[in-house]
C-alpha cells in the first residue's frame, strides 16, 4: 500500500493536511462521469464545478464514513496564510456506497483557484458511530487534523488529491 | 581605526553643524569646527580683518574668502607641502560657480533664498520642510553651509541610482580623512579613494556612478565611465608625477593617500577633467580640501566631489544628498543632506542597501520554494503515473491470464464436446443389417 502513499507524501498532503496513515479503504472519485481523480493530476476548473461521485469501499454497509474536501493552498501555495479552506463535508456514508447516500453537512463549494496551483484534497475517515460529526463553524482557516480530532474520527482511511489552477494560467511552459 | 573614528564623529559634527540647532555631538578629538558650519556672522568675525561686508560681496569673493578661511584653519594640522600643492592646484583655473550665482552678490542671493522660504514652504521632501524654519533667519545667523546650499551652489539632484552605494562607500572612506574642514566633502572623495586603493575597478565604477550622478551644474564637467576607466589604468604610473594634482595630493601621514592618489591623478589627467577640477578647487581651501580628500583620490568622480566639496560640496553633496534624501525619507531635519555625512550617510546607505538586499533574498527564497513545490508536484505526478501504470499492468496481466484461462476452458469444453460428438457418430455408423447375397 505504500505505493498509494508515496504521491501523497511527495505532494506534501501527508504532512500539511494529515499525518501519515495506512490506507485501508478504497476510494474512487470521478468528476463529470469520466474524469477520474488521480493523485497529483491536474483537473481543469470547468471540470470540477459540480460535485464528483465518490465511491467508498469497505466491507460493511453498516460502517459510516466521512469525506472531507479542503484546499490547503489558500490563497496561494507560496504563502498559504489562510490554510485551509473547506469545500465539502459528507458524513454517514454507508460502506461500499457513495456520497449520494451520505449527509452533506457542508455543501460542495466549487473550487476557484486564483493564485498559483492549488491542491484539492479528499480525506476519508471511518466514523466510530453514526451522526457523530458536527458541522464546522466556518469554512475559513479550516484544520482537518483538529476537526478529525474534535469529532473523534481518528486516522484517515483513504486520501486523494488533485491539482487545479485558473483556466487562463500558463501551462506547460 | 582612529582616523575612521575621528572622521565619523567629525561627520556627526558636520551634520549637527548643518542642522543648525543641534549641539555639537561626540567629538573625540579637539577639532576646529568646519568653516561651513559657521554662521555668516561668525565667519565674518573669524576672518577678522577681511573688512568687507559680506552682503555686498560677490559670490565669487565670498567663496574665495571661505576657502582661504578653511585653508587657514587646516594649514596647521595638514601637511604644509600638501597645502602648497593645493594652493598650486587652486590657482590653476578659475572658479566655476554656477553662472547664475557667480555674478550675484551675497545680498541678492540671500534675498532669493528668503523668497524661497516664504513662497514655497512646501518642499517635496520632509527634509526641505523641516529645514525651512531653520533658514528663516537673518543672513548673519545662517550658516555658510546652509547659505551655499540654498543658493544653489550646491545643487541637490535627484539622481540616486547607486547613490546609496556611493555615499556609503564614501562614508567609510571619509573616516580616513582627518581634515575637519571638509569632513563632509571629504567623505566622498575619501570614500572614492579608499575604494580605489582597495579595488581600482570598484572605485572606478563608483566614480563612474558618481560622475554620472553629479549634477551638471556643479562644474560642468561630467566624467564618463570611459574616462574614469581609462584614466584609472594609468593611475598607477602617474602617481609620482602628479602630486600636485588638484584635489588629491597625497597626504604623507595618511596611509591611503598613496594608493588613492594614483587613481585620482590619473583621472585628473584628462584636460577636461582637470579644467573642471581645477576650476572648482580654489586656491588655499581647495588645497587643504584636496589634502584631506586626497587621502583617497578616487579619480574623477572624486575629483568632482572634491571640487564640489570645495565649492561647498556642490557635486558630491548633491550626489550624497540625493542619496541621503532618497534613501531616507525620514531623514532628520538636517536640510543640507550633503553635510549629513558620515554617520547619516552610512546609516542611510546601510538601511537602504539592506532593504534592497533583504528584498532580493526574500525573492530568492520564495523562488526556491516555488521551484521546490513545482518539483514536488512533478515528482508526485510521476509517482502517481508510475503507480497507475504498475496497477494497470497488473490488472492487464490478471485480465489476460483470466482470459487465457477462460479460453483454455472453452477450448477444453469444445474438445470434449467434439470428442463426444464424434464418438456418438461412430456409434451411429454401425451396420445394422447384412446385405442379401
Coordinates of C-alpha atoms in Angstrom, one line a residue:
Chain A
X1 CA 0.0 0.0 0.0
X2 CA 2.9 2.3 0.3
X3 CA 2.7 2.8 -3.4
X4 CA -0.5 4.6 -2.7
X5 CA 1.1 6.8 -0.1
X6 CA 4.2 8.0 -2.0
X7 CA 2.5 10.6 -4.1
X8 CA 0.6 11.8 -1.1
X9 CA 3.9 12.2 0.8
X10 CA 5.7 13.8 -2.1
X11 CA 2.9 16.1 -2.7
X12 CA 3.0 17.1 0.9
X13 CA -0.6 16.1 1.6
X14 CA 0.8 13.9 4.2
X15 CA 2.5 16.5 6.3
X16 CA 0.5 19.6 5.7
X17 CA -3.1 18.2 5.8
X18 CA -2.9 14.9 7.6
X19 CA -0.4 12.8 9.2
X20 CA 0.9 9.5 8.0
X21 CA -1.7 6.8 7.9
X22 CA -2.4 3.4 6.5
X23 CA -4.9 3.3 3.7
X24 CA -7.4 0.6 4.3
X25 CA -10.4 1.6 2.3
X26 CA -10.7 2.0 -1.5
X27 CA -11.9 5.3 -2.7
X28 CA -12.8 6.3 -6.3
X29 CA -13.6 9.9 -7.2
X30 CA -14.9 10.8 -10.6
X31 CA -15.9 14.2 -12.0
X32 CA -18.3 14.5 -14.8
X33 CA -18.7 10.8 -15.1
X34 CA -15.4 10.3 -16.8
X35 CA -12.6 12.3 -15.2
X36 CA -11.2 10.2 -12.5
X37 CA -9.2 11.9 -9.8
X38 CA -5.6 10.6 -9.6
X39 CA -3.1 11.9 -7.1
X40 CA -1.3 14.9 -8.4
X41 CA -3.1 15.1 -11.7
X42 CA -4.5 18.4 -12.9
X43 CA -8.1 19.0 -13.5
X44 CA -9.5 22.0 -15.3
X45 CA -11.7 24.4 -13.3
X46 CA -14.6 23.7 -15.7
X47 CA -14.5 20.0 -14.8
X48 CA -14.7 20.4 -11.1
X49 CA -17.6 22.8 -11.0
X50 CA -20.1 20.2 -9.9
X51 CA -19.6 17.8 -7.1
X52 CA -18.0 14.5 -8.0
X53 CA -19.1 10.9 -7.5
X54 CA -17.1 9.4 -4.6
X55 CA -17.3 5.7 -4.3
X56 CA -16.3 4.3 -1.0
X57 CA -15.1 0.8 -0.5
X58 CA -15.2 -1.1 2.7
X59 CA -16.8 -4.3 3.7
X60 CA -19.8 -3.4 5.6
X61 CA -22.7 -1.2 4.8
X62 CA -23.1 -0.5 8.5
X63 CA -19.9 1.3 8.6
X64 CA -20.2 5.1 8.3
X65 CA -17.6 7.1 6.6
X66 CA -16.9 10.9 6.5
X67 CA -15.4 12.6 3.5
X68 CA -13.7 16.0 3.8
X69 CA -12.6 18.1 0.8
X70 CA -10.3 21.0 1.6
X71 CA -7.9 23.3 -0.2
X72 CA -4.7 23.7 1.8
X73 CA -3.2 26.3 -0.6
X74 CA -5.3 29.3 0.0
X75 CA -4.9 32.0 -1.0
X76 CA -1.8 30.8 -2.9
X77 CA 0.6 27.9 -2.5
X78 CA 3.6 30.2 -1.9
X79 CA 2.0 31.9 1.0
X80 CA -1.0 29.9 2.3
X81 CA -1.8 32.1 5.2
X82 CA -5.4 31.1 5.1
X83 CA -4.8 27.4 5.1
X84 CA -7.1 25.5 4.8
X85 CA -10.4 26.3 3.1
X86 CA -13.2 23.8 3.5
X87 CA -15.1 22.8 0.3
X88 CA -17.2 19.8 1.2
X89 CA -18.1 17.5 4.0
X90 CA -20.3 14.4 3.7
X91 CA -20.9 12.2 6.7
X92 CA -22.6 8.9 7.4
X93 CA -21.7 7.4 4.1
X94 CA -22.5 3.8 4.3
X95 CA -19.7 1.4 3.3
X96 CA -19.5 0.2 -0.2
X97 CA -21.7 3.0 -1.4
X98 CA -21.0 6.6 -2.5
X99 CA -21.5 10.1 -1.2
X100 CA -25.0 10.4 -2.6
X101 CA -26.0 8.1 0.3
X102 CA -24.5 10.3 2.9
X103 CA -25.4 13.6 4.6
X104 CA -23.9 16.8 3.4
X105 CA -23.0 18.9 6.4
X106 CA -21.1 21.3 4.2
X107 CA -22.3 21.7 0.7
X108 CA -19.9 21.4 -2.2
X109 CA -18.2 24.6 -3.0
X110 CA -16.8 24.9 -6.4
X111 CA -13.0 25.4 -6.3
X112 CA -11.9 28.7 -7.8
X113 CA -8.1 28.8 -7.7
X114 CA -6.8 32.3 -8.4
X115 CA -3.2 32.3 -7.3
X116 CA -0.9 29.5 -8.3
X117 CA -1.6 25.8 -8.4
X118 CA -3.8 24.6 -5.6
X119 CA -4.1 21.1 -4.3
X120 CA -7.6 19.9 -3.5
X121 CA -7.6 17.1 -1.0
X122 CA -10.2 14.4 -0.3
X123 CA -9.8 12.7 3.1
X124 CA -11.9 9.7 4.1
X125 CA -12.4 8.9 7.7
X126 CA -14.2 6.0 9.2
X127 CA -16.7 7.0 11.9
X128 CA -16.9 5.2 15.1
X129 CA -20.6 5.9 15.3
X130 CA -23.3 7.4 13.1
X131 CA -24.2 11.0 13.4
X132 CA -21.2 11.8 15.4
X133 CA -19.8 14.6 13.2
X134 CA -20.7 18.2 13.9
X135 CA -20.6 20.8 11.1
X136 CA -17.8 23.3 11.5
X137 CA -18.4 26.9 12.4
X138 CA -16.7 28.3 9.3
X139 CA -15.0 27.2 6.1
X140 CA -12.1 29.5 6.5
X141 CA -8.9 28.6 8.4
X142 CA -10.1 25.1 8.5
X143 CA -7.9 22.5 10.0
X144 CA -8.5 18.9 9.0
X145 CA -6.4 17.4 11.8
X146 CA -8.2 19.3 14.5
X147 CA -11.6 18.7 13.0
X148 CA -11.0 15.0 12.9
X149 CA -9.8 15.1 16.5
X150 CA -12.8 17.1 17.7
X151 CA -15.2 14.6 16.1
X152 CA -13.3 11.5 17.1
X153 CA -12.6 10.4 13.5
X154 CA -9.2 9.1 14.2
X155 CA -6.7 8.5 11.4
X156 CA -7.8 8.7 7.7
X157 CA -8.5 5.5 5.8
X158 CA -8.1 6.9 2.4
X159 CA -6.9 10.1 0.7
X160 CA -6.8 11.5 -2.8
X161 CA -5.8 14.9 -4.2
X162 CA -5.7 16.7 -7.5
X163 CA -4.2 20.0 -8.7
X164 CA -6.1 22.8 -10.2
X165 CA -5.2 26.3 -11.4
X166 CA -7.1 29.0 -13.0
X167 CA -8.4 28.5 -16.5
X168 CA -6.1 31.1 -18.1
X169 CA -2.9 30.1 -16.2
X170 CA 0.2 29.4 -18.1
X171 CA 0.5 25.7 -18.5
X172 CA 3.3 23.6 -19.9
X173 CA 5.8 26.5 -20.1
Chain B
X1 CA 40.9 53.0 13.0
X2 CA 41.4 56.1 14.8
X3 CA 41.1 58.2 11.7
X4 CA 37.9 56.5 10.9
X5 CA 36.5 57.1 14.2
X6 CA 37.5 60.7 14.1
X7 CA 36.0 61.2 10.8
X8 CA 32.8 59.7 11.8
X9 CA 32.5 61.9 14.7
X10 CA 33.5 64.7 12.6
X11 CA 30.8 63.8 10.2
X12 CA 28.4 63.9 13.1
X13 CA 29.6 67.2 14.0
X14 CA 29.2 68.4 10.5
X15 CA 25.7 67.1 10.5
X16 CA 25.0 68.9 13.6
X17 CA 26.5 72.0 12.4
X18 CA 24.5 72.0 9.3
X19 CA 21.4 71.1 11.3
X20 CA 21.8 74.4 13.0
X21 CA 20.0 73.7 16.2
X22 CA 21.9 70.7 17.2
X23 CA 24.5 70.8 19.9
X24 CA 27.9 69.6 18.9
X25 CA 28.0 65.9 19.2
X26 CA 30.6 63.4 20.0
X27 CA 33.8 65.0 19.5
X28 CA 36.6 62.6 20.2
X29 CA 39.3 65.0 19.2
X30 CA 39.5 68.6 19.8
X31 CA 39.0 69.8 16.3
X32 CA 38.1 73.0 14.9
X33 CA 34.6 73.3 13.6
X34 CA 34.3 73.4 9.9
X35 CA 34.1 76.8 8.3
X36 CA 30.9 75.8 6.8
X37 CA 29.2 75.3 10.0
X38 CA 29.9 78.8 11.0
X39 CA 27.3 81.4 10.5
X40 CA 27.9 84.3 8.4
X41 CA 28.4 86.5 11.5
X42 CA 30.9 84.1 13.0
X43 CA 32.6 83.8 9.7
X44 CA 33.0 87.5 9.5
X45 CA 34.5 87.7 12.9
X46 CA 36.7 84.8 12.2
X47 CA 38.0 86.4 9.1
X48 CA 38.8 89.3 11.2
X49 CA 40.5 91.8 9.1
X50 CA 38.7 91.0 6.0
X51 CA 36.7 94.1 6.4
X52 CA 34.4 93.9 3.6
X53 CA 30.8 93.4 4.4
X54 CA 29.7 90.1 3.0
X55 CA 26.4 91.5 1.9
X56 CA 27.8 93.3 -1.0
X57 CA 30.4 90.8 -1.7
X58 CA 30.2 88.9 -4.9
X59 CA 29.6 85.2 -4.6
X60 CA 32.9 84.5 -6.1
X61 CA 34.6 86.5 -3.5
X62 CA 32.6 85.0 -0.8
X63 CA 33.7 81.6 -1.8
X64 CA 37.3 82.6 -2.0
X65 CA 37.1 84.0 1.4
X66 CA 35.6 80.9 2.7
X67 CA 38.3 78.8 1.1
X68 CA 41.0 81.0 2.5
X69 CA 39.4 80.7 5.9
X70 CA 39.4 77.0 5.6
X71 CA 42.9 76.8 4.4
X72 CA 43.9 79.0 7.3
X73 CA 42.2 76.6 9.6
X74 CA 43.6 73.5 8.1
X75 CA 47.0 74.7 7.4
X76 CA 48.1 73.7 10.8
X77 CA 47.1 70.1 11.0
X78 CA 47.5 69.4 7.3
X79 CA 50.9 69.0 6.0
X80 CA 52.4 72.0 4.5
X81 CA 53.5 70.6 1.3
X82 CA 50.1 69.5 0.6
X83 CA 48.8 72.8 1.3
X84 CA 51.3 74.2 -1.1
X85 CA 50.5 71.9 -3.8
X86 CA 46.9 72.5 -3.1
X87 CA 47.5 76.2 -3.4
X88 CA 49.2 75.5 -6.6
X89 CA 46.3 73.5 -7.7
X90 CA 43.9 76.1 -6.9
X91 CA 45.5 78.7 -9.0
X92 CA 45.3 76.6 -12.0
X93 CA 41.9 77.6 -13.0
X94 CA 39.1 79.9 -12.4
X95 CA 36.3 79.2 -10.0
X96 CA 33.3 77.8 -11.8
X97 CA 30.3 78.7 -9.8
X98 CA 27.1 78.3 -11.5
X99 CA 26.9 81.2 -13.8
X100 CA 23.7 82.4 -12.3
X101 CA 25.3 82.7 -9.0
X102 CA 28.7 84.0 -9.6
X103 CA 27.6 87.4 -10.7
X104 CA 25.2 88.0 -7.9
X105 CA 26.2 89.5 -4.6
X106 CA 25.5 87.7 -1.4
X107 CA 22.7 90.1 -0.7
X108 CA 20.9 89.2 -3.8
X109 CA 21.3 85.5 -3.2
X110 CA 20.1 85.9 0.2
X111 CA 17.0 87.7 -1.0
X112 CA 16.3 84.9 -3.4
X113 CA 16.7 82.4 -0.6
X114 CA 14.3 84.3 1.6
X115 CA 11.8 84.4 -1.1
X116 CA 12.1 80.7 -1.5
X117 CA 11.3 80.1 2.1
X118 CA 8.4 82.4 2.3
X119 CA 6.8 81.5 -1.0
X120 CA 7.3 77.8 -1.3
X121 CA 7.2 76.5 2.1
X122 CA 6.3 73.1 0.8
X123 CA 9.2 71.2 -0.3
X124 CA 8.9 67.8 -1.8
X125 CA 10.9 66.2 0.9
X126 CA 10.3 66.3 4.5
X127 CA 13.8 67.5 4.8
X128 CA 13.0 70.6 3.0
X129 CA 10.1 71.4 5.1
X130 CA 11.8 70.8 8.3
X131 CA 14.7 72.9 7.3
X132 CA 12.8 75.9 6.2
X133 CA 12.2 77.2 9.7
X134 CA 15.8 77.0 10.3
X135 CA 16.6 79.0 7.3
X136 CA 14.4 81.8 8.2
X137 CA 17.0 83.7 10.0
X138 CA 18.9 86.7 9.1
X139 CA 21.7 86.1 6.8
X140 CA 24.1 86.6 9.6
X141 CA 22.7 83.8 11.5
X142 CA 22.6 81.4 8.7
X143 CA 25.5 79.0 8.4
X144 CA 27.6 79.1 5.5
X145 CA 26.6 75.7 4.6
X146 CA 23.0 76.5 4.5
X147 CA 23.5 79.6 2.6
X148 CA 25.6 77.9 -0.1
X149 CA 23.2 75.0 -0.3
X150 CA 20.3 77.3 -0.6
X151 CA 21.9 79.5 -3.0
X152 CA 22.2 76.7 -5.4
X153 CA 25.9 76.4 -5.3
X154 CA 25.2 73.0 -4.1
X155 CA 22.5 71.5 -6.1
X156 CA 20.6 68.7 -4.8
X157 CA 20.0 66.5 -7.7
X158 CA 17.5 63.7 -7.8
X159 CA 19.8 61.1 -9.1
X160 CA 20.0 58.3 -6.8
X161 CA 21.0 55.4 -8.9
X162 CA 23.6 53.8 -7.0
X163 CA 23.9 56.7 -4.7
X164 CA 23.5 54.7 -1.6
X165 CA 26.5 52.7 -2.6
X166 CA 28.5 55.7 -3.3
X167 CA 27.6 57.5 -0.2
X168 CA 28.0 54.6 1.9
X169 CA 31.4 53.9 0.5
X170 CA 32.3 57.5 0.8
X171 CA 31.3 57.4 4.4
X172 CA 33.6 54.6 5.1
X173 CA 36.5 56.3 3.3
X174 CA 35.8 59.6 4.7
X175 CA 36.8 58.3 8.1
X176 CA 40.2 58.3 6.9
X177 CA 40.1 61.9 6.3
X178 CA 41.3 64.0 9.1
X179 CA 40.5 67.3 7.9
X180 CA 37.7 68.8 9.8
X181 CA 37.1 71.5 7.4
X182 CA 35.9 69.2 4.7
X183 CA 34.6 66.4 6.6
X184 CA 31.6 66.0 4.6
X185 CA 33.2 67.0 1.5
X186 CA 36.0 64.6 2.0
X187 CA 33.8 61.9 2.8
X188 CA 33.0 61.4 -0.7
X189 CA 36.5 61.9 -2.0
X190 CA 37.9 59.8 0.6
X191 CA 35.5 57.1 0.0
X192 CA 36.3 57.0 -3.5
X193 CA 40.0 57.0 -3.0
X194 CA 39.7 54.3 -0.4
X195 CA 37.8 52.3 -2.9
X196 CA 40.4 52.9 -5.4
X197 CA 43.1 51.9 -3.2
X198 CA 41.3 48.7 -2.4
X199 CA 39.9 47.9 -5.7
X200 CA 40.5 50.0 -8.6
X201 CA 37.7 48.6 -10.6
X202 CA 35.3 49.2 -7.8
X203 CA 36.2 52.7 -7.3
X204 CA 36.1 53.4 -11.0
X205 CA 32.7 52.0 -11.1
X206 CA 31.7 54.1 -8.2
X207 CA 33.3 57.1 -9.6
X208 CA 31.6 56.4 -12.8
X209 CA 28.4 56.2 -10.9
X210 CA 29.2 59.3 -9.1
X211 CA 30.3 61.2 -12.1
X212 CA 27.2 60.1 -13.9
X213 CA 25.2 61.3 -11.0
X214 CA 26.9 64.5 -10.4
X215 CA 24.8 67.3 -11.3
X216 CA 26.0 69.0 -14.3
X217 CA 25.8 72.4 -12.9
X218 CA 28.4 71.7 -10.4
X219 CA 31.3 72.2 -12.6
X220 CA 30.1 71.5 -15.9
X221 CA 32.3 68.5 -16.1
X222 CA 30.9 65.1 -16.3
X223 CA 33.3 62.3 -16.2
X224 CA 32.2 59.4 -18.2
X225 CA 32.9 55.9 -17.2
X226 CA 35.3 55.6 -20.0
X227 CA 37.2 58.4 -18.8
X228 CA 37.4 57.0 -15.4
X229 CA 38.3 53.6 -16.6
X230 CA 40.9 54.9 -19.0
X231 CA 42.4 57.2 -16.5
X232 CA 42.4 54.7 -13.8
X233 CA 44.5 52.3 -15.7
X234 CA 47.1 55.0 -16.0
X235 CA 46.8 56.0 -12.5
X236 CA 49.3 53.7 -11.0
X237 CA 52.0 55.0 -13.2
X238 CA 51.2 58.6 -12.8
X239 CA 51.0 59.0 -9.2
X240 CA 54.5 60.1 -8.5
X241 CA 54.3 62.9 -11.0
X242 CA 51.0 64.2 -10.2
X243 CA 51.4 65.0 -6.6
X244 CA 50.1 68.4 -7.2
X245 CA 47.0 67.1 -8.9
X246 CA 44.1 69.1 -7.9
X247 CA 42.1 67.7 -5.2
X248 CA 44.0 64.8 -4.1
X249 CA 47.6 65.3 -3.4
X250 CA 49.0 62.7 -1.1
X251 CA 48.9 63.3 2.5
X252 CA 52.0 61.9 3.8
X253 CA 50.5 61.0 7.0
X254 CA 47.7 59.1 5.6
X255 CA 48.1 55.6 4.6
X256 CA 45.5 55.7 2.0
X257 CA 46.9 58.6 0.3
X258 CA 49.4 56.9 -1.9
X259 CA 47.3 54.3 -3.5
X260 CA 44.4 56.6 -3.7
X261 CA 46.2 59.5 -5.2
X262 CA 47.2 57.4 -8.1
X263 CA 43.8 56.9 -9.4
X264 CA 42.9 60.4 -8.8
X265 CA 45.8 61.8 -10.6
X266 CA 45.3 59.6 -13.5
X267 CA 41.8 60.7 -13.8
X268 CA 42.7 64.2 -13.5
X269 CA 44.9 63.8 -16.4
X270 CA 42.1 64.4 -18.9
X271 CA 42.2 68.0 -19.7
X272 CA 38.5 68.5 -19.4
X273 CA 38.5 67.0 -16.1
X274 CA 41.4 68.9 -14.9
X275 CA 39.9 72.0 -16.1
X276 CA 36.8 71.3 -14.2
X277 CA 38.6 70.2 -11.2
X278 CA 40.9 72.9 -11.1
X279 CA 38.3 75.4 -11.7
X280 CA 36.4 74.2 -8.8
X281 CA 39.3 73.9 -6.5
X282 CA 40.0 77.3 -5.3
X283 CA 43.5 78.1 -4.0
X284 CA 44.1 77.8 -0.4
X285 CA 40.9 76.0 0.6
X286 CA 40.9 73.6 -2.2
X287 CA 44.4 72.7 -1.4
X288 CA 43.5 71.8 2.1
X289 CA 40.5 70.2 0.8
X290 CA 42.4 68.2 -1.6
X291 CA 44.8 67.2 1.0
X292 CA 42.3 65.7 3.2
X293 CA 40.3 64.4 0.4
X294 CA 43.5 63.4 -1.3
X295 CA 43.6 60.6 1.1
X296 CA 41.8 58.8 -1.5
X297 CA 41.9 60.4 -4.8
X298 CA 39.2 58.3 -6.2
X299 CA 39.6 59.7 -9.5
X300 CA 37.4 61.9 -11.5
X301 CA 34.4 61.2 -9.5
X302 CA 36.3 62.0 -6.5
X303 CA 37.8 65.0 -8.1
X304 CA 34.4 66.3 -8.8
X305 CA 33.4 65.6 -5.4
X306 CA 36.4 67.3 -4.1
X307 CA 35.8 70.2 -6.2
X308 CA 32.3 70.1 -5.2
X309 CA 33.4 70.0 -1.7
X310 CA 35.4 73.0 -2.3
X311 CA 32.6 74.8 -3.6
X312 CA 30.7 73.6 -0.7
X313 CA 30.2 70.1 -1.9
X314 CA 28.4 71.2 -5.0
X315 CA 28.8 67.9 -6.7
X316 CA 29.3 65.4 -4.1
X317 CA 26.9 66.7 -1.7
X318 CA 24.4 66.7 -4.4
X319 CA 25.2 63.2 -5.0
X320 CA 25.3 62.2 -1.5
X321 CA 22.4 64.4 -0.6
X322 CA 20.4 62.8 -3.3
X323 CA 21.4 59.5 -2.0
X324 CA 20.6 60.5 1.5
X325 CA 17.4 62.2 0.7
X326 CA 16.2 59.3 -1.3
X327 CA 17.4 56.6 0.9
X328 CA 15.8 58.1 3.9
X329 CA 12.6 59.8 3.5
X330 CA 12.7 60.2 7.2
X331 CA 16.0 61.9 7.4
X332 CA 16.4 64.2 10.3
X333 CA 15.8 67.8 10.0
X334 CA 19.2 68.4 8.6
X335 CA 18.5 70.1 5.4
X336 CA 21.8 70.1 3.6
X337 CA 21.9 66.4 3.1
X338 CA 25.5 66.6 1.9
X339 CA 26.6 67.7 5.2
X340 CA 24.9 64.9 7.0
X341 CA 27.7 62.7 6.0
X342 CA 29.4 60.0 7.8
X343 CA 27.0 58.6 10.2
X344 CA 24.0 59.8 8.5
X345 CA 25.2 58.7 5.1
X346 CA 26.3 55.4 6.2
X347 CA 23.3 54.7 8.3
X348 CA 21.1 55.5 5.4
X349 CA 23.1 53.7 2.9
X350 CA 23.1 50.7 5.1
X351 CA 19.4 50.6 5.6
X352 CA 18.6 51.2 2.0
X353 CA 21.1 48.7 0.8
X354 CA 19.9 46.3 3.4
X355 CA 16.4 46.7 2.4
X356 CA 17.3 46.0 -1.2
X357 CA 19.4 43.1 -0.3
X358 CA 16.8 41.8 2.0
X359 CA 14.1 42.1 -0.6
X360 CA 16.3 40.2 -3.1
X361 CA 16.9 37.5 -0.6
X362 CA 13.3 37.1 0.2
X363 CA 12.5 36.9 -3.5
X364 CA 15.2 34.3 -3.9
X365 CA 13.8 32.3 -1.1
X366 CA 10.3 32.5 -2.5
X367 CA 11.6 31.4 -5.8
X368 CA 13.4 28.5 -4.4
X369 CA 10.3 27.4 -2.5
X370 CA 8.2 27.7 -5.6
X371 CA 10.7 25.7 -7.5
X372 CA 10.7 23.0 -4.8
X373 CA 7.0 22.8 -4.9
X374 CA 7.0 22.6 -8.6
X375 CA 9.5 19.8 -8.4
X376 CA 7.5 18.0 -5.8
X377 CA 4.4 18.3 -7.9
X378 CA 6.1 16.9 -10.8
X379 CA 7.5 14.1 -8.8
X380 CA 4.2 13.3 -7.2
X381 CA 2.6 13.2 -10.6
X382 CA 5.3 10.9 -11.9
X383 CA 4.9 8.6 -9.0
X384 CA 1.2 8.5 -9.4
X385 CA 1.6 7.7 -13.0
X386 CA 4.1 5.0 -12.3
X387 CA 1.8 3.6 -9.7
X388 CA -1.1 3.7 -12.1
X389 CA 1.0 2.1 -14.8
X390 CA 2.0 -0.6 -12.4
X391 CA -1.5 -1.2 -11.3
X392 CA -2.8 -1.2 -14.9
X393 CA -0.1 -3.6 -15.9
X394 CA -1.1 -5.9 -13.1
X395 CA -4.7 -5.6 -14.0
X396 CA -3.8 -6.2 -17.5
X397 CA -1.9 -9.3 -16.6
X398 CA -4.6 -10.6 -14.5
X399 CA -7.2 -10.0 -17.0
X400 CA -5.1 -11.6 -19.7
X401 CA -4.5 -14.5 -17.5
X402 CA -8.1 -14.8 -16.8
X403 CA -8.9 -14.6 -20.4
X404 CA -6.4 -17.2 -21.2
X405 CA -7.8 -19.5 -18.6
X406 CA -11.2 -19.0 -19.9
X407 CA -10.0 -19.6 -23.4
X408 CA -8.5 -22.8 -22.2
X409 CA -11.6 -23.9 -20.6
X410 CA -13.6 -23.1 -23.6
X411 CA -11.2 -25.0 -25.7
X412 CA -11.4 -27.9 -23.5
X413 CA -15.0 -27.9 -23.4
X414 CA -15.2 -27.7 -27.1
X415 CA -12.8 -30.5 -27.4
X416 CA -14.8 -32.6 -25.1
X417 CA -17.9 -31.9 -27.0
X418 CA -16.3 -32.7 -30.1
X419 CA -15.0 -35.9 -28.8
X420 CA -18.3 -36.9 -27.6
X421 CA -19.9 -36.0 -30.8
X422 CA -17.5 -38.0 -32.8
X423 CA -17.9 -40.9 -30.6
X424 CA -21.6 -40.8 -31.0
X425 CA -21.4 -40.7 -34.7
X426 CA -19.1 -43.6 -34.8
X427 CA -21.5 -45.5 -32.8
X428 CA -24.2 -44.4 -35.1
X429 CA -22.2 -45.7 -38.1
X430 CA -22.6 -49.3 -37.1
X431 CA -24.1 -51.5 -39.6
X432 CA -27.4 -52.9 -38.5
X433 CA -28.1 -55.4 -41.3
X434 CA -26.0 -57.6 -43.6
X435 CA -26.7 -57.5 -47.3
X436 CA -28.6 -60.4 -49.2
X437 CA -26.1 -62.4 -51.3

